[in-house]
Short mmCIF file of C-alpha atoms in Angstrom, two decimals:
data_model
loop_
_atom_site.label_atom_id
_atom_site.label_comp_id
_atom_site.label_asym_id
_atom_site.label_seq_id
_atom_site.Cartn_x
_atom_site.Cartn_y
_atom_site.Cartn_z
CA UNK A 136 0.00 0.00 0.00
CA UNK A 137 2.53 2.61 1.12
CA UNK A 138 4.16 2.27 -2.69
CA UNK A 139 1.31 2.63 -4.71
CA UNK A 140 0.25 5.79 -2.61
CA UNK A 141 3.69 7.17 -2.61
CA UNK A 142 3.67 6.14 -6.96
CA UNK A 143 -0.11 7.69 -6.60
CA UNK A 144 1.12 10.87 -5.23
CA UNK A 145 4.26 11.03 -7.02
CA UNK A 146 1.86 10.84 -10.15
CA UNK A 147 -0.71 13.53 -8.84
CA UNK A 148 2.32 16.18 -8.07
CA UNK A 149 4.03 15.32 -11.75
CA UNK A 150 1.59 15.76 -13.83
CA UNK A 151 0.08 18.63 -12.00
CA UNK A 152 3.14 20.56 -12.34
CA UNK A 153 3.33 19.59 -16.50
CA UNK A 154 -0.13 21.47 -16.41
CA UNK A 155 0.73 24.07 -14.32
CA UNK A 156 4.16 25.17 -15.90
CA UNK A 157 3.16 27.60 -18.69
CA UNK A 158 6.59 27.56 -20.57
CA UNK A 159 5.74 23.51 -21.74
CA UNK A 160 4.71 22.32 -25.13
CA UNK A 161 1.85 19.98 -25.31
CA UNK A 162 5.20 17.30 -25.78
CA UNK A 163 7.09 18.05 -23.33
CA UNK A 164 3.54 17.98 -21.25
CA UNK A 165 2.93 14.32 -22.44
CA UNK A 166 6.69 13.76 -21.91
CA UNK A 167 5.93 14.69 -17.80
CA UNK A 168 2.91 12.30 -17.24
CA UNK A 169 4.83 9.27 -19.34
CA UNK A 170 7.53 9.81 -16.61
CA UNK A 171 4.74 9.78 -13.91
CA UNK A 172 3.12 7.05 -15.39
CA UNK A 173 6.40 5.11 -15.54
CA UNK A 174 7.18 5.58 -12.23
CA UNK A 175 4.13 4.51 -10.81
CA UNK A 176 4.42 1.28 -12.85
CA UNK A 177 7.38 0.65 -11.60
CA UNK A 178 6.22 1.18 -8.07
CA UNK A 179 3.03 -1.04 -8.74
CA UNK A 180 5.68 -4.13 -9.87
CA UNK A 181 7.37 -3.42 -6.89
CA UNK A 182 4.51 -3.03 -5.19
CA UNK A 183 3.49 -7.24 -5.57
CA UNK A 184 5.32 -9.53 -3.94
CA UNK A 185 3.63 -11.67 -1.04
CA UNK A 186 3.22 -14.82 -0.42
CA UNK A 187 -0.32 -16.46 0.59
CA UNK A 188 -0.46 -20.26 2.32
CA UNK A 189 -3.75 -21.65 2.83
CA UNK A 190 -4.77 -25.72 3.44
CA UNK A 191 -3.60 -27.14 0.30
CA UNK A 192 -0.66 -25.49 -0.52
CA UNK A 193 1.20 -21.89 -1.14
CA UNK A 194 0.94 -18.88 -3.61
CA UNK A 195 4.14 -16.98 -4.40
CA UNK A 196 3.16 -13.83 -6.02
CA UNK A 197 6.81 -12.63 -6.89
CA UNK A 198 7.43 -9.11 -9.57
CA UNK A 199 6.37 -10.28 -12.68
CA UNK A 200 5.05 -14.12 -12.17
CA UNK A 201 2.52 -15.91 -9.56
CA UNK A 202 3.08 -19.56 -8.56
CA UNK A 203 1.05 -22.08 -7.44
CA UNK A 204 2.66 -24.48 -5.11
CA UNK A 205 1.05 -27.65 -2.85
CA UNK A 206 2.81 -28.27 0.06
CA UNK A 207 4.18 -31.96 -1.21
CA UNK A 208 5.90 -29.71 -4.17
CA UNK A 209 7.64 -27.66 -0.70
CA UNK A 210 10.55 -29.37 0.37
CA UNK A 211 12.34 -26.55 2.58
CA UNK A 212 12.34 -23.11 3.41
CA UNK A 213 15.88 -21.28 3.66
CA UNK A 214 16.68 -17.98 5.06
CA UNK A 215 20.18 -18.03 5.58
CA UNK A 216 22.06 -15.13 6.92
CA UNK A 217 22.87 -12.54 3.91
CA UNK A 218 19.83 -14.21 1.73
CA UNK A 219 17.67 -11.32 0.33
CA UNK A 220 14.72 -12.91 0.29
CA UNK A 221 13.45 -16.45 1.11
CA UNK A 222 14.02 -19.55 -1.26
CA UNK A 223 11.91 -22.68 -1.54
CA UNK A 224 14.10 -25.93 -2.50
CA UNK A 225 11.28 -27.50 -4.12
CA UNK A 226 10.68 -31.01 -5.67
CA UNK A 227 11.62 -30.66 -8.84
CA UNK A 228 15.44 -29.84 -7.70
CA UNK A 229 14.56 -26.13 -8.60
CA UNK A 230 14.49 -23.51 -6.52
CA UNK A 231 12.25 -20.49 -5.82
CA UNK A 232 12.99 -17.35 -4.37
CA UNK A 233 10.36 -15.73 -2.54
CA UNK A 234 10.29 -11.86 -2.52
CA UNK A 235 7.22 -11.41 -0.67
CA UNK A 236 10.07 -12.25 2.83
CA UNK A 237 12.92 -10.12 2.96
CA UNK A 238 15.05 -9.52 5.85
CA UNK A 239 16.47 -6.00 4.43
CA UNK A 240 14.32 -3.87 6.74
CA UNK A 241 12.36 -5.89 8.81
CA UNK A 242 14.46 -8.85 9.64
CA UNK A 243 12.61 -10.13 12.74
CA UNK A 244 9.61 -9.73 10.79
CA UNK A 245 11.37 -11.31 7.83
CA UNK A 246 12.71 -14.68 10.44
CA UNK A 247 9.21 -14.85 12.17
CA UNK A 248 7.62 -15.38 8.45
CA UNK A 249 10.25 -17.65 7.39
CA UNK A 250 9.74 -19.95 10.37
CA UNK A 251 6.12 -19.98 10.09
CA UNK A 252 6.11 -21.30 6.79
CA UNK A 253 8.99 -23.38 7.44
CA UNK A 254 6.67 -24.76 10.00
CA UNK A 255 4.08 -25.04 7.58
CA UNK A 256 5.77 -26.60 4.94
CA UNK A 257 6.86 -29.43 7.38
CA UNK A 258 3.52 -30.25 8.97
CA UNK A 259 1.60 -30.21 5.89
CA UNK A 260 4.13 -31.72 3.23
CA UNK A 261 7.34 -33.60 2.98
CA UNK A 262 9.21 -30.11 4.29
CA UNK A 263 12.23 -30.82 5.95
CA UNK A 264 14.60 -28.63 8.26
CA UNK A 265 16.89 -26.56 7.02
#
């Protein structure tokens, strides 16, 4: 939320001053709210990431895809120390970051997610610790 009000704003003030500076040319005008526009898409992407773990399995919404994982496909959850963001080791032998934890800001926050569905992961699939 606090992104796309901040990209909101940020579009609001932009384009209000291309309309409001009399010395612009209809271009340069269109050239102002493209820029907004831009940056609030790039806020929106930003904006996405989460993840969302229900009974049968786990939804990684990540910047530009969405996965659909059951907890069988889930076989740990890593955080180690310096990771940005969680990773899934999954079935497959793939792996799967997970932007929707990072530790950057709120690392407690960050840990406390990763261990809850860590803990998930192993009560409801074939997770094991890591």
């Amino acid at each position: 939320m606090v992104l796309l009000t901040v990209g909101a704003v940020m579009f609001g003030v932009i384009t209000a001053v291309a309309l409001v500076l009399e010395k612009l040319g209809p271009g340069e005008r269109v050239s102002f709210i493209f820029t907004a526009l831009l940056f609030l898409g790039v806020l929106a992407i930003l904006s996405r990431p989460k993840v969302v773990a229900d009974e049968t399995g786990v939804t990684v919404v990540n910047l530009t895809r969405t996965r659909r994982l059951e907890w069988a496909e889930i076989l740990r959850v890593n955080l180690r120390p310096g990771d940005p963001w969680v990773f899934l080791d999954l079935s497959d032998g793939s792996s799967l970051p997970v932007l929707g934890i990072q530790p950057g800001i709120a690392k407690a926050h960050a840990i406390r997610d990763a261990r809850a569905l860590r803990a998930l992961a192993e009560s409801r699939g074939t997770g094991t610790e890591g």
